[in-house]
mmCIF file of C-alpha atoms and ligand atoms in Angstrom:
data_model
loop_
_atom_site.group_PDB
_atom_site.id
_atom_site.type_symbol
_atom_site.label_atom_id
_atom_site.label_comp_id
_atom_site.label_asym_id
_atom_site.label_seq_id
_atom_site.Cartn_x
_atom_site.Cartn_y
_atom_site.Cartn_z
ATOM 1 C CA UNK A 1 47.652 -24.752 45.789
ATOM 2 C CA UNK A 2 47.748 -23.369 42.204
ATOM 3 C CA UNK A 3 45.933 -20.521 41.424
ATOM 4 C CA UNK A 4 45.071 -19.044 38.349
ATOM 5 C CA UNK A 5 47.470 -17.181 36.654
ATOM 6 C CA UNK A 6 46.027 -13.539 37.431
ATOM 7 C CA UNK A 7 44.337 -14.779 40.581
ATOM 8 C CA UNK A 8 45.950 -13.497 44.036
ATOM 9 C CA UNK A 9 43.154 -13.180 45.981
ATOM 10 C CA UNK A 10 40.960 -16.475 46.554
ATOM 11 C CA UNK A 11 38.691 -16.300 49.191
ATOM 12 C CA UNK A 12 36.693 -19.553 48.894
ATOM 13 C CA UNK A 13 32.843 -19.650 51.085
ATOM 14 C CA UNK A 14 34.494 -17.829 53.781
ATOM 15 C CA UNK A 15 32.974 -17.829 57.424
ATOM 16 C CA UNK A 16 33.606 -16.450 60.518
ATOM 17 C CA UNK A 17 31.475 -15.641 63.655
ATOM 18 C CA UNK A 18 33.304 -13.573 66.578
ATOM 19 C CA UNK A 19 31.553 -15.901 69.419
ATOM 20 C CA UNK A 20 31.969 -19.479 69.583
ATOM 21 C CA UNK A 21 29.208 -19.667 72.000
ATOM 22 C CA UNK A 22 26.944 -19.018 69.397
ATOM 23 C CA UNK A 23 27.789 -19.968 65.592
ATOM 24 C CA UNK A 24 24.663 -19.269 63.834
ATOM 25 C CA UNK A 25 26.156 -15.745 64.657
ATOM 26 C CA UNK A 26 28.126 -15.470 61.534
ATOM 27 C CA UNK A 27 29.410 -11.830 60.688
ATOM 28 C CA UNK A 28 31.080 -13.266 57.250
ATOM 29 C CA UNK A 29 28.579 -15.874 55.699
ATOM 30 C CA UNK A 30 29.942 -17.496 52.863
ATOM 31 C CA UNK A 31 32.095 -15.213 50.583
ATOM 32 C CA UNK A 32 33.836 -16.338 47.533
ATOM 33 C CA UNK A 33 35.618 -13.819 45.813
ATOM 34 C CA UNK A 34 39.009 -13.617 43.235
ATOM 35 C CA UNK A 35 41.206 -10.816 43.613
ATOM 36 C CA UNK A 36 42.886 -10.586 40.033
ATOM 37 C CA UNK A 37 46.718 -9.137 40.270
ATOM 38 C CA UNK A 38 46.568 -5.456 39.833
ATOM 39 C CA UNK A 39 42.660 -4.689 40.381
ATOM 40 C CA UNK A 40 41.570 -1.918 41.627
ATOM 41 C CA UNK A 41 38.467 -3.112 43.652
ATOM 42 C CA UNK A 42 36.107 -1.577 45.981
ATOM 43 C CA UNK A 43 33.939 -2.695 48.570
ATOM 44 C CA UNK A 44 30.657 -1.363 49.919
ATOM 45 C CA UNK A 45 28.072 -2.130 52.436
ATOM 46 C CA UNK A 46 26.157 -0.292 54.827
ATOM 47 C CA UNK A 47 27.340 -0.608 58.498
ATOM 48 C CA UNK A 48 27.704 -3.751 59.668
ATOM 49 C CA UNK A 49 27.654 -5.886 56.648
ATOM 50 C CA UNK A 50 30.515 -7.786 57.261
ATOM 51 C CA UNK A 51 33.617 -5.849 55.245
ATOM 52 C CA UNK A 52 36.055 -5.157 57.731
ATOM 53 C CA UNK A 53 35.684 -8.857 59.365
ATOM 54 C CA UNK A 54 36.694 -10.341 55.679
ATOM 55 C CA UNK A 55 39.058 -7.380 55.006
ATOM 56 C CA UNK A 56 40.755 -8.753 58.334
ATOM 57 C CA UNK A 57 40.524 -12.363 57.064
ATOM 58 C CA UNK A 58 43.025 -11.453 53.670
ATOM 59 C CA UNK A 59 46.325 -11.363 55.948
ATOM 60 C CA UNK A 60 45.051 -13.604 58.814
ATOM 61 C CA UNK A 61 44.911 -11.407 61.334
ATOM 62 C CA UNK A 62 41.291 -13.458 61.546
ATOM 63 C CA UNK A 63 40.777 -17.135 60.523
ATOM 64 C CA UNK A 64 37.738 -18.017 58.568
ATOM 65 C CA UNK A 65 35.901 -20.779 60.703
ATOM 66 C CA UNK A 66 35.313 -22.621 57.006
ATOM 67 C CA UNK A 67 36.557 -21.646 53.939
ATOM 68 C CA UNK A 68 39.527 -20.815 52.906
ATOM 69 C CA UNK A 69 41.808 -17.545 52.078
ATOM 70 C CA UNK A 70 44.681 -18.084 49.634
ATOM 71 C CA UNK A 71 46.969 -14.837 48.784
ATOM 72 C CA UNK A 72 49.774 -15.810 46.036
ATOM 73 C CA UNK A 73 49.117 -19.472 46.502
ATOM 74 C CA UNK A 74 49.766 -19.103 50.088
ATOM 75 C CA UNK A 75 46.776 -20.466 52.321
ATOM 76 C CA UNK A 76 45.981 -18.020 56.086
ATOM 77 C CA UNK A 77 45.344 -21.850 57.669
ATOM 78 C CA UNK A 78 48.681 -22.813 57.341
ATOM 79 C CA UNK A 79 50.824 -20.914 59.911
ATOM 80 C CA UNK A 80 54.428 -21.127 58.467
ATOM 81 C CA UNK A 81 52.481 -19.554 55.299
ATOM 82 C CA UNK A 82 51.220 -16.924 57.059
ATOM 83 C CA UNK A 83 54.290 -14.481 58.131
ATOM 84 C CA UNK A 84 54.539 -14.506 54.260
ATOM 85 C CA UNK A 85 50.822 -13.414 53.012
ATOM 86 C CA UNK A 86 51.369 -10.730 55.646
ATOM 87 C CA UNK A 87 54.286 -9.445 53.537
ATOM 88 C CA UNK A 88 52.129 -9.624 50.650
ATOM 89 C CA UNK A 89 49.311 -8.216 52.404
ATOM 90 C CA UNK A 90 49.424 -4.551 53.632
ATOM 91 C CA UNK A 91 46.361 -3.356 55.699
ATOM 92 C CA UNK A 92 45.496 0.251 57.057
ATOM 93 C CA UNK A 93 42.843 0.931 59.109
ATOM 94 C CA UNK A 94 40.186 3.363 59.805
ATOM 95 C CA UNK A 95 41.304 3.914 63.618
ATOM 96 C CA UNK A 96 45.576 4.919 63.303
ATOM 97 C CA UNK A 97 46.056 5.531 66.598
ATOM 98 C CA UNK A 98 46.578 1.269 67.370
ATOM 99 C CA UNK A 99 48.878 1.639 64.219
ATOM 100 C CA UNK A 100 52.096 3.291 65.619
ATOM 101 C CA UNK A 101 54.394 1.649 67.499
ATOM 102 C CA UNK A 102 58.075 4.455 67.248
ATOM 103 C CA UNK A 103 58.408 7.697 68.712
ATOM 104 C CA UNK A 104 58.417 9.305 65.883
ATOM 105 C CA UNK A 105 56.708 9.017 61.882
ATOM 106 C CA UNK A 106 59.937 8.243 60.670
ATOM 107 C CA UNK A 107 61.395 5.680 63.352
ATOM 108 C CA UNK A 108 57.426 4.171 62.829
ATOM 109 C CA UNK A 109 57.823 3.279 58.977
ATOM 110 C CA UNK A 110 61.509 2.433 59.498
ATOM 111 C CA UNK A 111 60.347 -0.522 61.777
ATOM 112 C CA UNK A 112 58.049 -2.036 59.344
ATOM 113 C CA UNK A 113 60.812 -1.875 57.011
ATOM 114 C CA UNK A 114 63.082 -3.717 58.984
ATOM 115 C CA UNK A 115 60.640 -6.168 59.669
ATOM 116 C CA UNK A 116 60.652 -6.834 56.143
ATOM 117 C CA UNK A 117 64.236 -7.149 56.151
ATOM 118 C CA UNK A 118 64.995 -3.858 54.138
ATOM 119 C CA UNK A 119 68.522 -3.030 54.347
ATOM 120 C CA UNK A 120 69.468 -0.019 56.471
ATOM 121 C CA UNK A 121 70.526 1.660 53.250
ATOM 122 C CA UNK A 122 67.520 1.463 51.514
ATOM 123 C CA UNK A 123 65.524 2.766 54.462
ATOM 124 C CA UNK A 124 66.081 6.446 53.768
ATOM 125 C CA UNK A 125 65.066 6.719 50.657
ATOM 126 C CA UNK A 126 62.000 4.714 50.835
ATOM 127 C CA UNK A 127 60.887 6.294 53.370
ATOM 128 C CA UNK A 128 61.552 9.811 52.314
ATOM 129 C CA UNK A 129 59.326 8.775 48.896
ATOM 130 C CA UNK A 130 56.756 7.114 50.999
ATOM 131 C CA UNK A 131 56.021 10.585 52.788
ATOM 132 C CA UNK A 132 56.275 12.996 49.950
ATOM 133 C CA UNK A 133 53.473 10.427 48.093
ATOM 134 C CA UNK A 134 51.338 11.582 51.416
ATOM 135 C CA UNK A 135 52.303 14.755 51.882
ATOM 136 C CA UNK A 136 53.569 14.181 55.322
ATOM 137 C CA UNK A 137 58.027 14.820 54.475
ATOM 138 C CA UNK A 138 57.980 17.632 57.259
ATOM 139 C CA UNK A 139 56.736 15.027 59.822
ATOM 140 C CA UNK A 140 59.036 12.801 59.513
ATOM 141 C CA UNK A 141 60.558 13.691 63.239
ATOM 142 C CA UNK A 142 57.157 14.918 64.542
ATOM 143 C CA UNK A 143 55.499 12.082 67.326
ATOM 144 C CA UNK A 144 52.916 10.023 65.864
ATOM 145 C CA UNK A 145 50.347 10.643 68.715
ATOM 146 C CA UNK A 146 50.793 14.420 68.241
ATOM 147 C CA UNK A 147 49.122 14.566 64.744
ATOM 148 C CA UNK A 148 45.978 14.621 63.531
ATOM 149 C CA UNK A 149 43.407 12.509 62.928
ATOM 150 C CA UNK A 150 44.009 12.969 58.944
ATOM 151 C CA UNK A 151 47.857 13.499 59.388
ATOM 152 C CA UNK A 152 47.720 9.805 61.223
ATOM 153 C CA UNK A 153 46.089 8.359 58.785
ATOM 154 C CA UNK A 154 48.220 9.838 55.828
ATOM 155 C CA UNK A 155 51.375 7.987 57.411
ATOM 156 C CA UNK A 156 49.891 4.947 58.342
ATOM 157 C CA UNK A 157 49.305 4.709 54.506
ATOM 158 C CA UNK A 158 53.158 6.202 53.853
ATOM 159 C CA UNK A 159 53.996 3.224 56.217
ATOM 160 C CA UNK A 160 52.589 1.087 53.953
ATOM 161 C CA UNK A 161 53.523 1.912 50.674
ATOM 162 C CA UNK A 162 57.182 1.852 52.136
ATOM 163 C CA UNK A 163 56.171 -1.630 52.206
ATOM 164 C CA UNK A 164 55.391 -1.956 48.548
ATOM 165 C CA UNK A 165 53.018 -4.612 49.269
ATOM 166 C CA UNK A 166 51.521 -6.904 46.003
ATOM 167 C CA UNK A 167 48.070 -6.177 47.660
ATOM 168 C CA UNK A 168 47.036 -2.706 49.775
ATOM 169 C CA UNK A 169 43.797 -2.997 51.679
ATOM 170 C CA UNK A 170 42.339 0.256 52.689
ATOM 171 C CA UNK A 171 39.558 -0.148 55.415
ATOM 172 C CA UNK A 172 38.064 3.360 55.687
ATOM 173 C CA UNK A 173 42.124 4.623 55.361
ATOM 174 C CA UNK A 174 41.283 7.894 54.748
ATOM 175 C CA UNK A 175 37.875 8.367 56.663
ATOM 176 C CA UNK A 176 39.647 11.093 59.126
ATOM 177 C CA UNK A 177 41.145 13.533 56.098
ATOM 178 C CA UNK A 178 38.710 16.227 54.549
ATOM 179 C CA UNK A 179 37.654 15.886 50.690
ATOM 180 C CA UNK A 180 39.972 17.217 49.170
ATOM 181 C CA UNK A 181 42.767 15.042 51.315
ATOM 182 C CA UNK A 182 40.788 12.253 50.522
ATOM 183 C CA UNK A 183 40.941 12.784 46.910
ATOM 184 C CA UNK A 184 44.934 13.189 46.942
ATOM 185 C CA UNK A 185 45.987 10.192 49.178
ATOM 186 C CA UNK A 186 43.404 7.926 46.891
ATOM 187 C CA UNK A 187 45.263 9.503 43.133
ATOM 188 C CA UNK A 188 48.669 8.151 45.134
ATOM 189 C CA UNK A 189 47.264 4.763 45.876
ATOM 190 C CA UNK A 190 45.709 4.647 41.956
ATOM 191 C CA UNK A 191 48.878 5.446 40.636
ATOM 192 C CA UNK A 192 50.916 2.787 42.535
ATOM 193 C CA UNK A 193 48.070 0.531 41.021
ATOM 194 C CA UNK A 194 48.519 1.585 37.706
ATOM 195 C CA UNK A 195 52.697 2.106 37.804
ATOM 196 C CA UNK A 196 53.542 -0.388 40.405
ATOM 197 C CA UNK A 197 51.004 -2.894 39.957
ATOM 198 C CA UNK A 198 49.905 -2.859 43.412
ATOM 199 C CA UNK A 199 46.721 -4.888 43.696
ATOM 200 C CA UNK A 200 44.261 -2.684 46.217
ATOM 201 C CA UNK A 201 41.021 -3.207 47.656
ATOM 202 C CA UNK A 202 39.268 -0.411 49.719
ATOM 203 C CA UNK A 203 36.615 -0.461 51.703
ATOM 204 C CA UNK A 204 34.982 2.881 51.886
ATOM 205 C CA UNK A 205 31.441 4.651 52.567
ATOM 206 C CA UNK A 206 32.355 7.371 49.593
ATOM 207 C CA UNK A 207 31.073 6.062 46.896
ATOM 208 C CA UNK A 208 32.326 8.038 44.994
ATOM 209 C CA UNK A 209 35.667 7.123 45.552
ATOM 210 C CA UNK A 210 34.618 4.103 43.703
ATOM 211 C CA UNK A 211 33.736 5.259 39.834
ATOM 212 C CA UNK A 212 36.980 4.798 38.784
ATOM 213 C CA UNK A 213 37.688 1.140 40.501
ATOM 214 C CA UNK A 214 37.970 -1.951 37.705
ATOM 215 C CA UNK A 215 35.472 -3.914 39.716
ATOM 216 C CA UNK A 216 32.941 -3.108 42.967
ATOM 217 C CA UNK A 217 31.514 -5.810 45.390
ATOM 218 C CA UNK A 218 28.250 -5.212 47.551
ATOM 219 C CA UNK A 219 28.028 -7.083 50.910
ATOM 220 C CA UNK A 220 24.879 -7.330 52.435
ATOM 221 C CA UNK A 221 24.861 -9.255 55.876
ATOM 222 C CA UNK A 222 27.515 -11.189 55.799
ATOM 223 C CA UNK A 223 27.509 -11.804 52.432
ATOM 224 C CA UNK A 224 28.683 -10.818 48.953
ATOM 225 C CA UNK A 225 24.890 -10.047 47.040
ATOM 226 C CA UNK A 226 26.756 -7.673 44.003
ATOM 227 C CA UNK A 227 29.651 -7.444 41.812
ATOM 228 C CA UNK A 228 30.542 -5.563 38.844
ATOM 229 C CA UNK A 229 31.752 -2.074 37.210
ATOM 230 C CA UNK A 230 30.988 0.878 38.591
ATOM 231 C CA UNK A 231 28.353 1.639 35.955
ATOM 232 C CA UNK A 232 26.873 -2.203 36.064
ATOM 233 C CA UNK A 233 26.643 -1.826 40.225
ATOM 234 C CA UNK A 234 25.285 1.883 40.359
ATOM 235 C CA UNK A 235 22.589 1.598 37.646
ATOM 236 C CA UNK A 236 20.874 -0.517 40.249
ATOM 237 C CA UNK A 237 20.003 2.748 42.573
ATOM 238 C CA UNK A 238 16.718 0.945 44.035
ATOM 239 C CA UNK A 239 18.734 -2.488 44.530
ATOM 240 C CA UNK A 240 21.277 -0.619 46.660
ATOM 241 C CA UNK A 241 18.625 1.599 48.741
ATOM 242 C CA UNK A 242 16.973 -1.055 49.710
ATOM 243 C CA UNK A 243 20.693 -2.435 51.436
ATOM 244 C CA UNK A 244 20.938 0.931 53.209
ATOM 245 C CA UNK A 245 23.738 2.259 50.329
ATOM 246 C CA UNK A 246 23.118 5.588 48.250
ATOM 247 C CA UNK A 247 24.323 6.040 44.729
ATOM 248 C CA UNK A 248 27.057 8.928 43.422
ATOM 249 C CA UNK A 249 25.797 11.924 42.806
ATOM 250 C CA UNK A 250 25.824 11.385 38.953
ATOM 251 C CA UNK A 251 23.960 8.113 38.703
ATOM 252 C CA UNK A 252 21.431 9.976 41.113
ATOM 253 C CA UNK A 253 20.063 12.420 38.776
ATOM 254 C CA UNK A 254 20.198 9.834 36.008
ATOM 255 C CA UNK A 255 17.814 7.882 38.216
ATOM 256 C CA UNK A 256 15.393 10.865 38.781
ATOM 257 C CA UNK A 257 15.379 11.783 35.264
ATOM 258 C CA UNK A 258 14.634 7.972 34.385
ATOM 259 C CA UNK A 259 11.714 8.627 37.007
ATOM 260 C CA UNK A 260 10.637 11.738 34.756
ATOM 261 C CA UNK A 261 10.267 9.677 31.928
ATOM 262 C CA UNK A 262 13.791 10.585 30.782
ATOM 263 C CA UNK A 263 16.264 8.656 29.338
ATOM 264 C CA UNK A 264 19.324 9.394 28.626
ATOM 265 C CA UNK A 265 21.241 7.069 25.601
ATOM 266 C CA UNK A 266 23.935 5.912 27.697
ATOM 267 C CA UNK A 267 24.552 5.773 31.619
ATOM 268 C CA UNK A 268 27.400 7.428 32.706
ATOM 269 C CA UNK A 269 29.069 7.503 36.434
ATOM 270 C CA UNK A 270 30.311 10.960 35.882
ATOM 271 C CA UNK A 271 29.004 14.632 35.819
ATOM 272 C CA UNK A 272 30.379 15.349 32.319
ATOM 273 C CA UNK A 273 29.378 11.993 30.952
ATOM 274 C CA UNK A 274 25.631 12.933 32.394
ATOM 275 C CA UNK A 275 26.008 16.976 30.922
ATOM 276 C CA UNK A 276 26.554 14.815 27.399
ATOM 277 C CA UNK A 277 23.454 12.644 27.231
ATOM 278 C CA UNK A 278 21.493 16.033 28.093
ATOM 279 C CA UNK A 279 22.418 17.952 25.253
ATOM 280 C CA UNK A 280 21.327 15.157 23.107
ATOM 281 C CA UNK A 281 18.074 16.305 24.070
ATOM 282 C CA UNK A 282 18.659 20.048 23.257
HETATM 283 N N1 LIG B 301 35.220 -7.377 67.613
HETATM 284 C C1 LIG B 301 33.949 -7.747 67.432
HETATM 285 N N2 LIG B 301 33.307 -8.511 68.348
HETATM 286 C C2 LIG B 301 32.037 -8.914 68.167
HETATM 287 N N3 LIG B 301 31.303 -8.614 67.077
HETATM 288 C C3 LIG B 301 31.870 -7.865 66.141
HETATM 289 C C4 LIG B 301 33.225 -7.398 66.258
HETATM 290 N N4 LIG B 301 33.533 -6.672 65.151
HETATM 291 C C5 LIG B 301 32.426 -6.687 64.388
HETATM 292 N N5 LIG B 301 31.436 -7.402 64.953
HETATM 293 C C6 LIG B 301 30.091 -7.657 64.380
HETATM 294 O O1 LIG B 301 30.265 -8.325 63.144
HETATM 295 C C7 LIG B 301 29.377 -7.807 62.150
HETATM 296 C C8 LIG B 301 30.167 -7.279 60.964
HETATM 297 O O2 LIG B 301 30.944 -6.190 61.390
HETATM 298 P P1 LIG B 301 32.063 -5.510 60.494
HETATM 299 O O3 LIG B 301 32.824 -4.608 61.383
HETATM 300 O O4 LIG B 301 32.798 -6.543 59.752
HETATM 301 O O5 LIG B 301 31.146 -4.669 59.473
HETATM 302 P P2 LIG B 301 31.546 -3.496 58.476
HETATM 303 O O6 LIG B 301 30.862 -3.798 57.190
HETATM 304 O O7 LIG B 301 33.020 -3.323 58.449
HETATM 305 O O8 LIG B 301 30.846 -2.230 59.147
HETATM 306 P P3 LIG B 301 31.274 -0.674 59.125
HETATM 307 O O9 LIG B 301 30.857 -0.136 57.780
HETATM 308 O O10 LIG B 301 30.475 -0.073 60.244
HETATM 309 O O11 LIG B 301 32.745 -0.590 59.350
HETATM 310 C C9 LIG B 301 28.531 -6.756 62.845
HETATM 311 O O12 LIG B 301 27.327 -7.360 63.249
HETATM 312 C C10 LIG B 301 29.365 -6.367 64.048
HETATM 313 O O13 LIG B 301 28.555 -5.952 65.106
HETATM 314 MG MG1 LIG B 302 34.273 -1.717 58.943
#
């Protein structure tokens, strides 16, 4: 299959239930979505909607029961196709204690290297950069299960970007680490976007992680019910209370001036942009 020339994501009316016994059951219920080749996109939905089952679906870890996943014009149903989307695809995970399989941090991102068929030489040094992006370069002997919940989760993600996969998908990656941890793995993973090209998607519950994404999509029960840019999807605050989701801070009190009659000239995602359209008023 062909795709597009920016395309590397196609998911095409995607479905999957997890039990055969019943398949009105669907957890994913018809999702078409492109992926364009270095997006930054975000996905949100309240619990339950449905994100991590597709998010699993992208490197075939699950198969939709209709519908079709293509990464890089590589299709998830055909099975000699697949050890090669999961080189394109690199997934983390909310929960990094399933992620480790070496003794230690460094022995743990060497073996997905070799997997890849990285040569020995090489190793080192990607490895080495993949923990100083996270922080993590005095671990490197330490024992995975002896870290943190936020230390886990910062080399799962070093694991990954020692990968260099085309497309990084964060599910909840960084749920474990505190704000401000949050806010440093998440400038890494933006700037391999921006100077590597690396094509993410994250799933996350802070939205406002998501202001500065190219592109958000809302997922609502199984299925995909919003897309747009930040501004387009979070100038909808009573659309997204009513599916359980809150809106940043910023686009908040926009809302509750709107409510007191107040409008500002243009809507903004951020504080500053916000602190602007008020002194028009002054
Ligand atoms: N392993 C599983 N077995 C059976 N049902 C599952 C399994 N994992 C998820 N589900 C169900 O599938 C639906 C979608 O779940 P999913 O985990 O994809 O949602 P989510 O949007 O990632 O939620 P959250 O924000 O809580 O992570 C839910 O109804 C959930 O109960
Ligand atoms: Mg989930």
């Amino acid at each position: 299959m062909v795709l597009d020339k920016n395309t590397i994501v196609r998911l095409q009316d995607i479905q999957f239930g997890y039990d055969p016994t019943s398949p009105d059951e669907l957890a994913v219920r018809g999702v078409s979505l492109e992926v364009r080749e270095r997006e930054f996109l975000s996905i949100i939905g309240h619990n339950g909607s449905g994100k991590s089952t597709m998010a699993k679906m992208l490197n075939g870890l699950l198969l939709p029961v209709s519908g079709t996943v293509n990464v890089d014009g590589l299709s998830t149903a055909n099975e000699e196709e697949l050890w090669r989307i999961r080189r394109r695809v690199g997934m983390v995970f909310q929960n990094p204690d399933n992620q480790f399989v070496a003794p230690t941090v460094e022995d743990d991102i060497a073996f997905g290297l070799e997997n890849i068929g990285v040569p020995r030489e090489e190793m080192e040094s990607r490895i080495m950069d993949a923990l100083e992006k996270v922080g993590m370069t005095e671990f490197r002997q330490a024992e995975p299960h002896r870290l943190s919940g936020g230390q886990k989760q910062r080399v799962a993600i070093a694991a990954m970007l020692a990968i260099r996969p085309k497309v990084l998908v964060l599910d909840e990656a960084t749920a474990m680490l505190d704000p401000r941890g949050r806010k440093e793995v998440l400038e890494v993973v933006k700037k391999m976007n921006r100077d590597a090209g690396m094509t993410v998607i994250q799933i996350t519950h802070y939205l406002e992680e998501t202001l500065t994404s190219d592109r958000i999509v809302v997922m609502d029960n199984g299925q995909a019910v919003g897309e747009g840019s930040p501004d387009v999807i979070y100038k909808q605050a009573d659309w997204l209370r009513r599916l359980g989701l809150d809106v940043p801070f910023a686009c908040d009190v926009q809302y509750r001036l709107r409510q007191k009659g107040i409008q500002l000239p243009n809507f903004s995602t951020s504080a500053e942009g916000v602190l602007d359209g008020l002194w028009t008023f002054v």
